[in-house]
Amino acid sequence: EKRSQVVGGNYHIVFCLDRSGSMGVGQTPNTRWDHLKRSFSSFLNTVDTPGSSHFVSIIVFDNEAKVQKTLISVAEAKRHNLGNLGGATNFAPPLINALNVIISGRQRNPSLQPLVVFMSDGDNHDRGAPTDTALNNLKAELNDSHFIFFGTDTGKDYLQDMSQKIGGNFHATVDGIALEQTFTSIAQGISQNC
């Protein structure tokens, strides 16, 4: 695992969260989606430290991506409902949206350092040019990123390769406990850099 490259300051944390149908695996309250929501909440609670002024953007994706929130406070992100599950898994749409959100965020608040947290439990269905182009464009705008694979399905190697291409950190998590620990660890790293 690579160390974060960003040092000091407040962050614009851009979440790209997989909400494809496979995130429904398991029984409520222990589906992958339930574990992700708890992990997201733990992240926000950990990064919400006195004196910090981090901002959050939330992108959810399946075969398409939706920007749910842009540049909101951590307090507002804590109140946000991530919504319901969708269909297949395509990585290019959330990467394109992340790039647009980061560029917009830099224009609105240039002092924030962008950081992407990309989480998926599946295999990318739009491999090749769409994802590679989006990833290369995003790489030029980032100092730090975290790619998290959740579960034991296929797709881990592709996500790890994406992480390496962009110079990011890769995390493999096999269950909900490991996912929450990974989210919390990333948040602790952000809090320590403030």
mmCIF file of C-alpha atoms in Angstrom:
data_model
loop_
_atom_site.group_PDB
_atom_site.id
_atom_site.type_symbol
_atom_site.label_atom_id
_atom_site.label_comp_id
_atom_site.label_asym_id
_atom_site.label_seq_id
_atom_site.Cartn_x
_atom_site.Cartn_y
_atom_site.Cartn_z
ATOM 1 C CA GLU A 1 0.000 0.000 0.000
ATOM 2 C CA LYS A 2 1.308 3.392 -0.991
ATOM 3 C CA ARG A 3 1.433 6.300 1.434
ATOM 4 C CA SER A 4 -0.734 9.314 0.769
ATOM 5 C CA GLN A 5 1.046 12.030 -1.180
ATOM 6 C CA VAL A 6 -0.967 14.954 0.127
ATOM 7 C CA VAL A 7 0.420 16.842 3.099
ATOM 8 C CA GLY A 8 -1.624 19.220 5.209
ATOM 9 C CA GLY A 9 -4.699 21.293 4.542
ATOM 10 C CA ASN A 10 -8.342 20.561 4.028
ATOM 11 C CA TYR A 11 -9.642 18.124 1.482
ATOM 12 C CA HIS A 12 -12.320 17.838 -1.149
ATOM 13 C CA ILE A 13 -13.123 14.143 -0.705
ATOM 14 C CA VAL A 14 -14.828 12.715 -3.773
ATOM 15 C CA PHE A 15 -16.544 9.396 -3.114
ATOM 16 C CA CYS A 16 -17.291 7.096 -6.057
ATOM 17 C CA LEU A 17 -19.438 4.343 -4.556
ATOM 18 C CA ASP A 18 -20.679 1.237 -6.337
ATOM 19 C CA ARG A 19 -24.416 0.751 -5.996
ATOM 20 C CA SER A 20 -24.763 -2.051 -8.532
ATOM 21 C CA GLY A 21 -27.077 -4.982 -7.923
ATOM 22 C CA SER A 22 -24.272 -7.140 -6.492
ATOM 23 C CA MET A 23 -24.034 -4.739 -3.540
ATOM 24 C CA GLY A 24 -27.314 -6.325 -2.368
ATOM 25 C CA VAL A 25 -25.581 -9.661 -1.618
ATOM 26 C CA GLY A 26 -26.317 -10.791 1.933
ATOM 27 C CA GLN A 27 -29.256 -10.368 4.287
ATOM 28 C CA THR A 28 -30.334 -6.981 5.672
ATOM 29 C CA PRO A 29 -28.800 -5.463 7.810
ATOM 30 C CA ASN A 30 -25.654 -7.167 6.518
ATOM 31 C CA THR A 31 -25.763 -6.691 2.751
ATOM 32 C CA ARG A 32 -22.693 -5.252 1.108
ATOM 33 C CA TRP A 33 -24.676 -2.031 0.698
ATOM 34 C CA ASP A 34 -25.425 -1.956 4.453
ATOM 35 C CA HIS A 35 -21.717 -2.443 5.179
ATOM 36 C CA LEU A 36 -20.804 0.331 2.749
ATOM 37 C CA LYS A 37 -23.258 2.755 4.365
ATOM 38 C CA ARG A 38 -21.804 2.005 7.816
ATOM 39 C CA SER A 39 -18.264 2.381 6.483
ATOM 40 C CA PHE A 40 -19.138 5.697 4.831
ATOM 41 C CA SER A 41 -20.616 6.908 8.129
ATOM 42 C CA SER A 42 -17.510 5.812 10.063
ATOM 43 C CA PHE A 43 -15.318 7.647 7.569
ATOM 44 C CA LEU A 44 -17.278 10.863 8.009
ATOM 45 C CA ASN A 45 -17.268 10.585 11.807
ATOM 46 C CA THR A 46 -13.507 10.013 11.814
ATOM 47 C CA VAL A 47 -12.634 12.851 9.444
ATOM 48 C CA ASP A 48 -14.919 15.324 11.257
ATOM 49 C CA THR A 49 -12.297 16.722 13.617
ATOM 50 C CA PRO A 50 -12.265 20.104 15.374
ATOM 51 C CA GLY A 51 -10.806 22.796 13.163
ATOM 52 C CA SER A 52 -11.094 20.823 9.936
ATOM 53 C CA SER A 53 -13.060 22.176 6.988
ATOM 54 C CA HIS A 54 -13.216 19.242 4.625
ATOM 55 C CA PHE A 55 -15.823 19.077 1.892
ATOM 56 C CA VAL A 56 -17.413 16.025 0.320
ATOM 57 C CA SER A 57 -18.822 15.127 -3.081
ATOM 58 C CA ILE A 58 -20.779 11.910 -3.537
ATOM 59 C CA ILE A 59 -21.045 9.956 -6.779
ATOM 60 C CA VAL A 60 -22.881 6.641 -6.889
ATOM 61 C CA PHE A 61 -22.681 4.324 -9.852
ATOM 62 C CA ASP A 62 -23.870 1.154 -11.469
ATOM 63 C CA ASN A 63 -23.937 1.076 -15.288
ATOM 64 C CA GLU A 64 -24.392 4.866 -15.055
ATOM 65 C CA ALA A 65 -23.194 7.388 -12.505
ATOM 66 C CA LYS A 66 -25.054 10.042 -10.572
ATOM 67 C CA VAL A 67 -23.510 12.966 -8.741
ATOM 68 C CA GLN A 68 -25.674 13.074 -5.626
ATOM 69 C CA LYS A 69 -23.906 15.938 -3.828
ATOM 70 C CA THR A 70 -21.118 18.364 -4.692
ATOM 71 C CA LEU A 71 -18.885 20.187 -2.210
ATOM 72 C CA ILE A 72 -21.043 19.706 0.858
ATOM 73 C CA SER A 73 -19.850 19.918 4.426
ATOM 74 C CA VAL A 74 -19.041 16.754 6.355
ATOM 75 C CA ALA A 75 -22.023 17.524 8.611
ATOM 76 C CA GLU A 76 -24.345 17.603 5.590
ATOM 77 C CA ALA A 77 -22.769 14.427 4.189
ATOM 78 C CA LYS A 78 -23.541 12.670 7.490
ATOM 79 C CA ARG A 79 -27.246 13.380 6.907
ATOM 80 C CA HIS A 80 -27.198 12.229 3.274
ATOM 81 C CA ASN A 81 -28.979 9.036 2.224
ATOM 82 C CA LEU A 82 -26.964 7.150 -0.412
ATOM 83 C CA GLY A 83 -30.146 5.767 -1.989
ATOM 84 C CA ASN A 84 -30.956 2.406 -3.533
ATOM 85 C CA LEU A 85 -29.160 -0.190 -5.604
ATOM 86 C CA GLY A 86 -29.065 -0.256 -9.404
ATOM 87 C CA GLY A 87 -27.787 -2.465 -12.224
ATOM 88 C CA ALA A 88 -24.413 -3.411 -13.753
ATOM 89 C CA THR A 89 -20.930 -1.984 -13.035
ATOM 90 C CA ASN A 90 -19.209 0.555 -15.300
ATOM 91 C CA PHE A 91 -16.198 2.525 -14.041
ATOM 92 C CA ALA A 92 -15.865 5.217 -16.732
ATOM 93 C CA PRO A 93 -19.018 7.202 -15.767
ATOM 94 C CA PRO A 94 -18.005 7.788 -12.115
ATOM 95 C CA LEU A 95 -14.420 8.597 -13.114
ATOM 96 C CA ILE A 96 -15.669 11.200 -15.621
ATOM 97 C CA ASN A 97 -18.000 12.663 -12.992
ATOM 98 C CA ALA A 98 -15.182 12.701 -10.420
ATOM 99 C CA LEU A 99 -12.994 14.699 -12.800
ATOM 100 C CA ASN A 100 -15.779 17.235 -13.406
ATOM 101 C CA VAL A 101 -16.519 17.542 -9.682
ATOM 102 C CA ILE A 102 -12.823 18.057 -8.883
ATOM 103 C CA ILE A 103 -12.414 20.749 -11.555
ATOM 104 C CA SER A 104 -15.568 22.499 -10.337
ATOM 105 C CA GLY A 105 -14.411 22.197 -6.739
ATOM 106 C CA ARG A 106 -11.014 23.674 -7.559
ATOM 107 C CA GLN A 107 -12.721 26.665 -9.183
ATOM 108 C CA ARG A 108 -15.017 27.182 -6.201
ATOM 109 C CA ASN A 109 -12.437 26.531 -3.466
ATOM 110 C CA PRO A 110 -8.849 26.254 -4.731
ATOM 111 C CA SER A 111 -7.428 25.703 -1.241
ATOM 112 C CA LEU A 112 -9.014 22.227 -0.997
ATOM 113 C CA GLN A 113 -6.880 19.257 -1.993
ATOM 114 C CA PRO A 114 -8.832 16.693 -4.035
ATOM 115 C CA LEU A 115 -8.856 13.076 -2.924
ATOM 116 C CA VAL A 116 -10.865 10.284 -4.543
ATOM 117 C CA VAL A 117 -12.229 7.282 -2.631
ATOM 118 C CA PHE A 118 -13.430 4.762 -5.235
ATOM 119 C CA MET A 119 -15.145 1.600 -3.953
ATOM 120 C CA SER A 120 -16.498 -1.328 -5.966
ATOM 121 C CA ASP A 121 -17.361 -4.969 -5.400
ATOM 122 C CA GLY A 122 -17.475 -5.938 -9.052
ATOM 123 C CA ASP A 123 -15.882 -6.257 -12.426
ATOM 124 C CA ASN A 124 -15.841 -3.265 -14.745
ATOM 125 C CA HIS A 125 -18.040 -3.807 -17.824
ATOM 126 C CA ASP A 126 -16.651 -0.863 -19.813
ATOM 127 C CA ARG A 127 -12.999 -1.885 -19.872
ATOM 128 C CA GLY A 128 -10.556 -0.354 -22.281
ATOM 129 C CA ALA A 129 -10.722 3.084 -23.841
ATOM 130 C CA PRO A 130 -13.648 4.614 -21.895
ATOM 131 C CA THR A 131 -12.198 3.774 -18.492
ATOM 132 C CA ASP A 132 -8.551 4.300 -19.471
ATOM 133 C CA THR A 133 -9.240 7.753 -20.923
ATOM 134 C CA ALA A 134 -11.260 8.811 -17.887
ATOM 135 C CA LEU A 135 -8.556 7.499 -15.563
ATOM 136 C CA ASN A 136 -5.754 9.310 -17.404
ATOM 137 C CA ASN A 137 -7.694 12.581 -17.348
ATOM 138 C CA LEU A 138 -8.385 12.199 -13.635
ATOM 139 C CA LYS A 139 -4.739 11.402 -12.857
ATOM 140 C CA ALA A 140 -3.687 14.891 -13.981
ATOM 141 C CA GLU A 141 -5.966 16.477 -11.364
ATOM 142 C CA LEU A 142 -5.160 14.341 -8.313
ATOM 143 C CA ASN A 143 -2.519 14.160 -5.633
ATOM 144 C CA ASP A 144 -4.079 11.219 -3.835
ATOM 145 C CA SER A 145 -6.633 8.476 -4.349
ATOM 146 C CA HIS A 146 -7.830 5.261 -2.758
ATOM 147 C CA PHE A 147 -9.333 2.344 -4.684
ATOM 148 C CA ILE A 148 -11.131 -0.194 -2.522
ATOM 149 C CA PHE A 149 -12.271 -3.605 -3.682
ATOM 150 C CA PHE A 150 -14.985 -5.125 -1.500
ATOM 151 C CA GLY A 151 -15.757 -8.822 -1.441
ATOM 152 C CA THR A 152 -14.435 -11.904 -3.204
ATOM 153 C CA ASP A 153 -16.041 -11.610 -6.662
ATOM 154 C CA THR A 154 -14.015 -10.993 -9.818
ATOM 155 C CA GLY A 155 -12.739 -7.492 -10.475
ATOM 156 C CA LYS A 156 -10.089 -7.035 -7.806
ATOM 157 C CA ASP A 157 -7.148 -7.245 -10.226
ATOM 158 C CA TYR A 158 -8.673 -4.685 -12.594
ATOM 159 C CA LEU A 159 -9.316 -2.212 -9.772
ATOM 160 C CA GLN A 160 -5.791 -2.746 -8.465
ATOM 161 C CA ASP A 161 -4.436 -2.044 -11.958
ATOM 162 C CA MET A 162 -6.498 1.164 -12.114
ATOM 163 C CA SER A 163 -5.004 2.223 -8.799
ATOM 164 C CA GLN A 164 -1.475 1.611 -10.073
ATOM 165 C CA LYS A 165 -2.128 3.510 -13.327
ATOM 166 C CA ILE A 166 -3.249 6.587 -11.421
ATOM 167 C CA GLY A 167 -0.579 6.303 -8.717
ATOM 168 C CA GLY A 168 -3.172 5.644 -6.042
ATOM 169 C CA ASN A 169 -3.554 3.415 -3.020
ATOM 170 C CA PHE A 170 -5.231 0.025 -3.395
ATOM 171 C CA HIS A 171 -7.118 -1.746 -0.613
ATOM 172 C CA ALA A 172 -8.658 -5.233 -0.823
ATOM 173 C CA THR A 173 -11.416 -5.876 1.720
ATOM 174 C CA VAL A 174 -13.122 -9.246 1.930
ATOM 175 C CA ASP A 175 -15.918 -8.394 4.372
ATOM 176 C CA GLY A 176 -17.795 -5.574 6.063
ATOM 177 C CA ILE A 177 -15.420 -5.409 9.025
ATOM 178 C CA ALA A 178 -12.403 -4.980 6.758
ATOM 179 C CA LEU A 179 -14.274 -2.405 4.652
ATOM 180 C CA GLU A 180 -15.103 -0.271 7.680
ATOM 181 C CA GLN A 181 -11.522 -0.559 8.957
ATOM 182 C CA THR A 182 -10.206 0.562 5.568
ATOM 183 C CA PHE A 183 -12.560 3.546 5.363
ATOM 184 C CA THR A 184 -11.651 4.529 8.923
ATOM 185 C CA SER A 185 -7.925 4.178 8.239
ATOM 186 C CA ILE A 186 -8.148 6.431 5.180
ATOM 187 C CA ALA A 187 -10.081 9.005 7.215
ATOM 188 C CA GLN A 188 -7.491 8.850 10.009
ATOM 189 C CA GLY A 189 -4.787 9.586 7.442
ATOM 190 C CA ILE A 190 -6.705 12.637 6.285
ATOM 191 C CA SER A 191 -7.236 13.832 9.856
ATOM 192 C CA GLN A 192 -3.525 13.468 10.631
ATOM 193 C CA ASN A 193 -2.593 15.580 7.604
ATOM 194 C CA CYS A 194 -4.698 18.577 8.688
#
